PDB file of C-alpha atoms and ligand atoms in Angstrom:
ATOM      1  CA  MET A   1      -6.358 205.585  55.430  1.00 49.00           C
ATOM      2  CA  ALA A   2      -5.064 208.723  56.152  1.00 50.00           C
ATOM      3  CA  THR A   3      -0.872 209.501  55.068  1.00 62.00           C
ATOM      4  CA  SER A   4      -0.053 212.632  57.145  1.00 78.00           C
ATOM      5  CA  SER A   5       2.863 212.411  59.534  1.00 95.00           C
ATOM      6  CA  TYR A   6       1.129 213.341  63.078  1.00 98.00           C
ATOM      7  CA  SER A   7       2.658 214.663  66.669  1.00 98.00           C
ATOM      8  CA  LEU A   8       0.669 214.376  69.473  1.00 98.00           C
ATOM      9  CA  HIS A   9       1.448 217.098  72.558  1.00 98.00           C
ATOM     10  CA  TYR A  10       0.458 216.886  76.334  1.00 97.00           C
ATOM     11  CA  PHE A  11       1.437 216.772  79.433  1.00 95.00           C
ATOM     12  CA  ASN A  12       3.156 213.407  80.397  1.00 95.00           C
ATOM     13  CA  TYR A  13      -0.068 211.919  81.868  1.00 95.00           C
ATOM     14  CA  ARG A  14      -2.911 209.877  79.826  1.00 97.00           C
ATOM     15  CA  GLY A  15      -6.123 212.565  80.958  1.00 96.00           C
ATOM     16  CA  ARG A  16      -7.578 214.109  77.747  1.00 97.00           C
ATOM     17  CA  ALA A  17      -5.029 212.981  75.336  1.00 98.00           C
ATOM     18  CA  GLU A  18      -5.925 209.301  76.448  1.00 98.00           C
ATOM     19  CA  ILE A  19      -8.573 208.291  73.982  1.00 98.00           C
ATOM     20  CA  CYS A  20      -5.795 210.172  71.116  1.00 98.00           C
ATOM     21  CA  ARG A  21      -3.293 207.363  71.573  1.00 98.00           C
ATOM     22  CA  MET A  22      -5.474 204.485  72.199  1.00 98.00           C
ATOM     23  CA  LEU A  23      -7.385 205.600  68.759  1.00 98.00           C
ATOM     24  CA  PHE A  24      -3.342 205.586  67.133  1.00 98.00           C
ATOM     25  CA  ALA A  25      -2.855 202.402  68.340  1.00 98.00           C
ATOM     26  CA  ALA A  26      -6.019 200.712  68.129  1.00 98.00           C
ATOM     27  CA  ALA A  27      -5.828 201.605  64.084  1.00 98.00           C
ATOM     28  CA  ASN A  28      -1.494 200.422  63.683  1.00 98.00           C
ATOM     29  CA  VAL A  29      -0.617 204.414  62.851  1.00 98.00           C
ATOM     30  CA  GLN A  30       2.674 205.913  63.791  1.00 97.00           C
ATOM     31  CA  TYR A  31       2.981 209.675  65.891  1.00 98.00           C
ATOM     32  CA  GLN A  32       4.714 210.776  67.894  1.00 98.00           C
ATOM     33  CA  ASP A  33       3.973 211.013  71.496  1.00 98.00           C
ATOM     34  CA  ILE A  34       5.139 214.637  71.998  1.00 98.00           C
ATOM     35  CA  ARG A  35       5.263 215.066  76.727  1.00 97.00           C
ATOM     36  CA  ILE A  36       5.866 218.128  77.497  1.00 97.00           C
ATOM     37  CA  ASP A  37       7.149 218.284  81.069  1.00 95.00           C
ATOM     38  CA  ARG A  38       5.009 220.922  83.411  1.00 90.00           C
ATOM     39  CA  SER A  39       8.336 222.700  84.302  1.00 93.00           C
ATOM     40  CA  GLU A  40       8.679 223.838  80.492  1.00 95.00           C
ATOM     41  CA  TRP A  41       4.604 224.829  80.165  1.00 94.00           C
ATOM     42  CA  SER A  42       5.178 227.878  80.856  1.00 93.00           C
ATOM     43  CA  ARG A  43       7.869 228.850  78.058  1.00 95.00           C
ATOM     44  CA  ILE A  44       5.979 227.017  76.103  1.00 95.00           C
ATOM     45  CA  ARG A  45       1.879 228.385  76.575  1.00 94.00           C
ATOM     46  CA  ASN A  46       2.228 231.712  74.437  1.00 95.00           C
ATOM     47  CA  ARG A  47       2.936 229.312  71.501  1.00 94.00           C
ATOM     48  CA  MET A  48      -0.042 226.937  71.673  1.00 96.00           C
ATOM     49  CA  PRO A  49      -3.198 227.621  70.142  1.00 97.00           C
ATOM     50  CA  GLY A  50      -5.464 228.616  72.169  1.00 96.00           C
ATOM     51  CA  GLY A  51      -3.004 228.367  75.016  1.00 95.00           C
ATOM     52  CA  MET A  52      -3.841 224.537  75.869  1.00 95.00           C
ATOM     53  CA  MET A  53      -3.521 221.103  75.113  1.00 97.00           C
ATOM     54  CA  PRO A  54      -3.898 218.535  73.484  1.00 98.00           C
ATOM     55  CA  MET A  55      -2.531 219.558  70.390  1.00 98.00           C
ATOM     56  CA  LEU A  56      -2.274 216.881  67.105  1.00 98.00           C
ATOM     57  CA  GLU A  57      -0.201 218.703  64.481  1.00 98.00           C
ATOM     58  CA  PHE A  58      -0.272 217.197  60.666  1.00 95.00           C
ATOM     59  CA  ASP A  59       2.592 217.237  59.069  1.00 94.00           C
ATOM     60  CA  ASN A  60       4.487 219.713  60.558  1.00 91.00           C
ATOM     61  CA  LYS A  61       2.426 222.628  59.528  1.00 91.00           C
ATOM     62  CA  THR A  62      -1.258 222.503  60.538  1.00 96.00           C
ATOM     63  CA  GLN A  63      -2.434 222.394  64.370  1.00 97.00           C
ATOM     64  CA  TYR A  64      -5.839 221.609  66.575  1.00 97.00           C
ATOM     65  CA  ILE A  65      -6.667 221.706  69.658  1.00 98.00           C
ATOM     66  CA  GLN A  66      -9.879 220.100  72.146  1.00 98.00           C
ATOM     67  CA  SER A  67      -9.284 216.548  72.547  1.00 98.00           C
ATOM     68  CA  MET A  68     -13.164 215.897  71.158  1.00 98.00           C
ATOM     69  CA  ALA A  69     -12.536 217.377  67.788  1.00 98.00           C
ATOM     70  CA  ILE A  70      -9.175 215.788  67.304  1.00 98.00           C
ATOM     71  CA  THR A  71     -11.039 212.249  68.756  1.00 98.00           C
ATOM     72  CA  ARG A  72     -14.042 212.909  66.680  1.00 98.00           C
ATOM     73  CA  TYR A  73     -11.640 213.314  63.610  1.00 98.00           C
ATOM     74  CA  LEU A  74      -9.140 210.138  64.092  1.00 98.00           C
ATOM     75  CA  SER A  75     -12.058 208.361  64.197  1.00 98.00           C
ATOM     76  CA  ARG A  76     -13.398 209.153  61.515  1.00 98.00           C
ATOM     77  CA  GLU A  77      -9.899 209.086  59.594  1.00 97.00           C
ATOM     78  CA  PHE A  78      -8.683 205.293  61.212  1.00 98.00           C
ATOM     79  CA  GLY A  79     -13.116 203.976  61.065  1.00 98.00           C
ATOM     80  CA  PHE A  80     -13.971 203.810  64.946  1.00 98.00           C
ATOM     81  CA  HIS A  81     -16.606 206.086  64.630  1.00 98.00           C
ATOM     82  CA  GLY A  82     -20.233 205.269  62.594  1.00 98.00           C
ATOM     83  CA  ASN A  83     -20.706 204.966  59.277  1.00 97.00           C
ATOM     84  CA  THR A  84     -23.877 207.316  58.754  1.00 98.00           C
ATOM     85  CA  ASN A  85     -24.740 210.584  59.352  1.00 98.00           C
ATOM     86  CA  MET A  86     -27.573 208.987  62.262  1.00 98.00           C
ATOM     87  CA  GLU A  87     -24.896 206.597  63.567  1.00 98.00           C
ATOM     88  CA  MET A  88     -21.957 209.013  63.471  1.00 98.00           C
ATOM     89  CA  THR A  89     -24.276 211.421  66.618  1.00 98.00           C
ATOM     90  CA  ARG A  90     -24.910 207.551  68.276  1.00 98.00           C
ATOM     91  CA  VAL A  91     -21.152 207.673  68.733  1.00 98.00           C
ATOM     92  CA  GLU A  92     -20.764 211.163  69.909  1.00 98.00           C
ATOM     93  CA  PHE A  93     -23.459 211.368  71.966  1.00 98.00           C
ATOM     94  CA  ILE A  94     -22.108 209.076  73.639  1.00 98.00           C
ATOM     95  CA  SER A  95     -18.497 210.240  73.472  1.00 98.00           C
ATOM     96  CA  ASP A  96     -19.481 213.510  74.388  1.00 98.00           C
ATOM     97  CA  CYS A  97     -21.517 212.187  78.055  1.00 98.00           C
ATOM     98  CA  PHE A  98     -18.297 210.138  79.110  1.00 98.00           C
ATOM     99  CA  ASN A  99     -16.415 213.655  78.257  1.00 98.00           C
ATOM    100  CA  GLU A 100     -18.902 215.112  80.519  1.00 98.00           C
ATOM    101  CA  ILE A 101     -17.245 212.855  83.170  1.00 98.00           C
ATOM    102  CA  MET A 102     -13.662 213.502  82.191  1.00 98.00           C
ATOM    103  CA  ASP A 103     -14.204 217.385  81.864  1.00 97.00           C
ATOM    104  CA  ASP A 104     -15.581 217.462  85.653  1.00 98.00           C
ATOM    105  CA  TYR A 105     -12.491 215.139  87.146  1.00 97.00           C
ATOM    106  CA  MET A 106     -10.967 216.807  85.232  1.00 96.00           C
ATOM    107  CA  ARG A 107     -12.388 219.918  86.815  1.00 96.00           C
ATOM    108  CA  MET A 108     -11.351 219.361  90.497  1.00 96.00           C
ATOM    109  CA  TYR A 109      -7.687 219.003  89.313  1.00 94.00           C
ATOM    110  CA  GLN A 110      -7.765 222.798  87.429  1.00 91.00           C
ATOM    111  CA  ASP A 111      -7.011 226.175  89.965  1.00 90.00           C
ATOM    112  CA  SER A 112      -8.966 229.098  89.701  1.00 85.00           C
ATOM    113  CA  SER A 113      -7.766 230.193  86.267  1.00 85.00           C
ATOM    114  CA  GLY A 114      -8.623 226.755  84.902  1.00 83.00           C
ATOM    115  CA  ALA A 115      -4.793 225.797  85.244  1.00 86.00           C
ATOM    116  CA  ILE A 116      -4.464 221.778  85.805  1.00 85.00           C
ATOM    117  CA  VAL A 117      -2.673 221.499  88.963  1.00 87.00           C
ATOM    118  CA  PHE A 118      -3.620 218.085  89.509  1.00 82.00           C
ATOM    119  CA  LYS A 119      -4.264 218.634  93.293  1.00 90.00           C
ATOM    120  CA  LYS A 120      -7.232 219.093  94.751  1.00 92.00           C
ATOM    121  CA  ASP A 121      -7.416 222.839  95.913  1.00 91.00           C
ATOM    122  CA  SER A 122      -6.860 223.371  98.945  1.00 91.00           C
ATOM    123  CA  ASP A 123     -10.267 225.327  99.750  1.00 93.00           C
ATOM    124  CA  PRO A 124     -12.212 222.599 101.200  1.00 95.00           C
ATOM    125  CA  ASN A 125     -15.412 224.081 100.558  1.00 96.00           C
ATOM    126  CA  VAL A 126     -14.031 224.544  96.507  1.00 95.00           C
ATOM    127  CA  ALA A 127     -12.754 221.056  96.450  1.00 95.00           C
ATOM    128  CA  ARG A 128     -16.134 219.975  97.773  1.00 97.00           C
ATOM    129  CA  ALA A 129     -18.082 221.717  95.515  1.00 97.00           C
ATOM    130  CA  LYS A 130     -16.445 220.466  91.765  1.00 97.00           C
ATOM    131  CA  THR A 131     -16.354 217.193  94.058  1.00 97.00           C
ATOM    132  CA  LEU A 132     -20.638 217.447  93.695  1.00 98.00           C
ATOM    133  CA  ARG A 133     -20.904 218.389  90.811  1.00 98.00           C
ATOM    134  CA  PHE A 134     -18.239 215.167  89.490  1.00 98.00           C
ATOM    135  CA  GLU A 135     -20.790 213.412  91.643  1.00 98.00           C
ATOM    136  CA  THR A 136     -24.070 214.626  90.470  1.00 98.00           C
ATOM    137  CA  THR A 137     -22.508 214.369  86.869  1.00 98.00           C
ATOM    138  CA  CYS A 138     -21.781 210.431  86.968  1.00 98.00           C
ATOM    139  CA  GLU A 139     -25.584 209.869  88.787  1.00 98.00           C
ATOM    140  CA  ARG A 140     -27.150 211.545  85.472  1.00 98.00           C
ATOM    141  CA  VAL A 141     -24.281 210.136  83.012  1.00 98.00           C
ATOM    142  CA  LEU A 142     -23.673 206.818  83.740  1.00 98.00           C
ATOM    143  CA  PRO A 143     -27.459 205.459  84.608  1.00 98.00           C
ATOM    144  CA  PHE A 144     -28.494 206.711  80.779  1.00 98.00           C
ATOM    145  CA  MET A 145     -25.242 205.151  79.589  1.00 98.00           C
ATOM    146  CA  GLU A 146     -26.167 201.744  80.779  1.00 98.00           C
ATOM    147  CA  GLU A 147     -28.957 201.942  79.739  1.00 98.00           C
ATOM    148  CA  THR A 148     -28.533 203.051  76.269  1.00 98.00           C
ATOM    149  CA  LEU A 149     -25.951 200.446  76.252  1.00 98.00           C
ATOM    150  CA  GLN A 150     -28.924 197.414  76.888  1.00 97.00           C
ATOM    151  CA  ARG A 151     -30.690 199.346  74.478  1.00 95.00           C
ATOM    152  CA  PHE A 152     -28.666 197.744  71.290  1.00 92.00           C
ATOM    153  CA  ASP A 153     -28.876 194.828  70.956  1.00 88.00           C
ATOM    154  CA  GLY A 154     -29.367 193.826  74.739  1.00 95.00           C
ATOM    155  CA  GLY A 155     -25.569 195.196  75.917  1.00 96.00           C
ATOM    156  CA  ASN A 156     -23.728 192.639  75.024  1.00 97.00           C
ATOM    157  CA  LEU A 157     -21.355 194.002  72.899  1.00 97.00           C
ATOM    158  CA  PHE A 158     -20.007 197.531  72.052  1.00 98.00           C
ATOM    159  CA  PHE A 159     -22.154 200.437  71.762  1.00 98.00           C
ATOM    160  CA  MET A 160     -22.256 200.431  68.223  1.00 97.00           C
ATOM    161  CA  GLY A 161     -22.896 195.985  67.802  1.00 97.00           C
ATOM    162  CA  GLU A 162     -19.396 194.412  66.545  1.00 96.00           C
ATOM    163  CA  LYS A 163     -17.501 197.172  65.635  1.00 97.00           C
ATOM    164  CA  MET A 164     -15.290 198.841  68.412  1.00 98.00           C
ATOM    165  CA  THR A 165     -15.288 203.080  68.126  1.00 98.00           C
ATOM    166  CA  MET A 166     -14.322 206.029  69.766  1.00 98.00           C
ATOM    167  CA  ALA A 167     -17.554 205.360  72.167  1.00 98.00           C
ATOM    168  CA  ASP A 168     -16.406 202.314  73.368  1.00 98.00           C
ATOM    169  CA  MET A 169     -12.822 204.193  74.129  1.00 98.00           C
ATOM    170  CA  MET A 170     -14.497 207.356  75.772  1.00 98.00           C
ATOM    171  CA  CYS A 171     -16.183 204.977  78.077  1.00 98.00           C
ATOM    172  CA  PHE A 172     -12.437 203.221  78.384  1.00 98.00           C
ATOM    173  CA  CYS A 173     -10.652 206.493  78.957  1.00 98.00           C
ATOM    174  CA  ALA A 174     -13.144 209.049  81.021  1.00 98.00           C
ATOM    175  CA  LEU A 175     -13.643 206.050  83.846  1.00 98.00           C
ATOM    176  CA  GLU A 176     -10.443 205.111  84.491  1.00 98.00           C
ATOM    177  CA  ASN A 177      -9.088 207.264  86.887  1.00 97.00           C
ATOM    178  CA  PRO A 178     -12.638 207.738  88.365  1.00 98.00           C
ATOM    179  CA  MET A 179     -12.256 203.673  88.796  1.00 98.00           C
ATOM    180  CA  ARG A 180      -8.843 203.746  90.273  1.00 96.00           C
ATOM    181  CA  GLU A 181     -10.435 206.206  93.384  1.00 96.00           C
ATOM    182  CA  ASN A 182     -13.185 204.379  93.587  1.00 97.00           C
ATOM    183  CA  PRO A 183     -13.232 200.811  92.045  1.00 97.00           C
ATOM    184  CA  ALA A 184     -17.115 200.136  92.556  1.00 98.00           C
ATOM    185  CA  LEU A 185     -18.442 202.701  90.444  1.00 98.00           C
ATOM    186  CA  LEU A 186     -19.648 201.213  87.915  1.00 98.00           C
ATOM    187  CA  ASN A 187     -20.489 198.268  90.577  1.00 98.00           C
ATOM    188  CA  CYS A 188     -24.498 199.276  89.375  1.00 98.00           C
ATOM    189  CA  TYR A 189     -23.654 199.811  86.298  1.00 98.00           C
ATOM    190  CA  PRO A 190     -22.834 195.700  84.964  1.00 98.00           C
ATOM    191  CA  LYS A 191     -22.873 196.559  80.905  1.00 98.00           C
ATOM    192  CA  LEU A 192     -20.508 199.310  80.911  1.00 98.00           C
ATOM    193  CA  GLN A 193     -17.953 197.474  83.657  1.00 98.00           C
ATOM    194  CA  ALA A 194     -18.093 194.599  81.229  1.00 98.00           C
ATOM    195  CA  LEU A 195     -18.006 197.243  78.199  1.00 98.00           C
ATOM    196  CA  ARG A 196     -14.540 198.876  79.423  1.00 98.00           C
ATOM    197  CA  ASN A 197     -13.057 194.677  80.114  1.00 98.00           C
ATOM    198  CA  ARG A 198     -13.984 194.372  75.722  1.00 98.00           C
ATOM    199  CA  VAL A 199     -12.740 197.267  75.655  1.00 98.00           C
ATOM    200  CA  MET A 200      -9.464 196.092  77.641  1.00 98.00           C
ATOM    201  CA  SER A 201      -9.027 193.123  76.166  1.00 98.00           C
ATOM    202  CA  HIS A 202      -9.720 194.065  72.226  1.00 98.00           C
ATOM    203  CA  HIS A 203      -6.817 192.962  70.251  1.00 98.00           C
ATOM    204  CA  THR A 204      -5.458 196.104  69.588  1.00 98.00           C
ATOM    205  CA  ILE A 205      -5.848 197.920  72.996  1.00 98.00           C
ATOM    206  CA  ALA A 206      -4.823 194.977  74.991  1.00 98.00           C
ATOM    207  CA  PRO A 207      -1.209 195.186  73.947  1.00 98.00           C
ATOM    208  CA  TYR A 208      -0.929 198.841  74.450  1.00 98.00           C
ATOM    209  CA  LEU A 209      -2.207 198.803  77.600  1.00 98.00           C
ATOM    210  CA  THR A 210       0.801 196.631  78.747  1.00 97.00           C
ATOM    211  CA  ARG A 211       2.899 198.892  76.934  1.00 97.00           C
ATOM    212  CA  ARG A 212       2.343 202.914  78.009  1.00 97.00           C
ATOM    213  CA  GLY A 213       3.368 203.370  80.729  1.00 89.00           C
ATOM    214  CA  MET A 214       1.183 204.626  83.670  1.00 91.00           C
ATOM    215  CA  THR A 215       0.891 207.873  84.791  1.00 93.00           C
ATOM    216  CA  GLU A 216      -1.392 209.094  87.819  1.00 89.00           C
ATOM    217  CA  PHE A 217      -3.654 211.046  85.724  1.00 91.00           C
TER     218      PHE A 217
HETATM  219  N1  GSH B   1     -11.615 221.529  75.712  1.00 89.19           N
HETATM  220  C1  GSH B   1     -10.578 221.506  75.851  1.00 89.19           C
HETATM  221  C2  GSH B   1      -9.781 221.334  77.628  1.00 89.19           C
HETATM  222  C3  GSH B   1      -7.701 221.813  77.263  1.00 89.19           C
HETATM  223  C4  GSH B   1      -7.259 221.441  78.374  1.00 89.19           C
HETATM  224  O1  GSH B   1      -8.138 222.320  79.456  1.00 89.19           O
HETATM  225  N2  GSH B   1      -5.961 221.596  78.642  1.00 89.19           N
HETATM  226  C5  GSH B   1      -5.511 221.172  80.165  1.00 89.19           C
HETATM  227  C6  GSH B   1      -4.754 219.971  80.642  1.00 89.19           C
HETATM  228  S1  GSH B   1      -5.817 218.740  80.486  1.00 89.19           S
HETATM  229  C7  GSH B   1      -4.344 222.393  79.710  1.00 89.19           C
HETATM  230  O2  GSH B   1      -3.678 222.565  78.459  1.00 89.19           O
HETATM  231  N3  GSH B   1      -4.574 223.347  80.098  1.00 89.19           N
HETATM  232  C8  GSH B   1      -3.614 224.420  80.036  1.00 89.19           C
HETATM  233  C9  GSH B   1      -2.520 224.816  81.632  1.00 89.19           C
HETATM  234  O3  GSH B   1      -2.558 224.140  82.026  1.00 89.19           O
HETATM  235  O4  GSH B   1      -2.133 225.744  82.040  1.00 89.19           O
HETATM  236  C10 GSH B   1     -10.019 220.053  75.715  1.00 89.19           C
HETATM  237  O5  GSH B   1     -11.027 219.566  75.599  1.00 89.19           O
HETATM  238  O6  GSH B   1      -8.953 220.254  74.691  1.00 89.19           O
END
């Protein structure tokens, strides 16, 4: 188990940082959850590696960015990854599939420079093109994920069987906002729907979901 002290830097949103917060909760590991106000961001951006967040800082010295790199790191540290190279590849391809949905969802709320503005583009053609891209990704990824889950012991457990991994938590996080916008999104994917319920009621995640503050994104 890691002995580092961690601070996670992101906006006051769930967004791309929520998977990391869930991993900390699932592992019961303390960290500083630093939430940057949008009004402070232009002042801080130049000091942030790569000018983006989330960023995970270790022991007040080492700083890493890229949400999925951080997610994989925490999953390996805390035991929410696979045990073998093959298992890890399964966990990662599933997580990356859900991250594609996350990427295309977030893109709908970014401006032309890539900055997150948390509203859809004012040009309806641009907004429509981004929405179409997001919907196309969902139509491609979700049936494949349903099938991937089902092929493993009938899909009535987690993606890796008895043990919850980052892949299951990504299924929960990446679909949180899309499902708030379209509650019927998983109607054709009962195994994924049930999996999300298993994540939500997991003994480490349920108390976290109750105590976390809900944000729009
Ligand atoms: N691929 C990166 C994307 C990171 C990213 O786009 N972060 C956004 C917030 S979700 C950001 O920091 N944007 C800077 C800005 O809005 O100016 C990751 O997964 O971490």
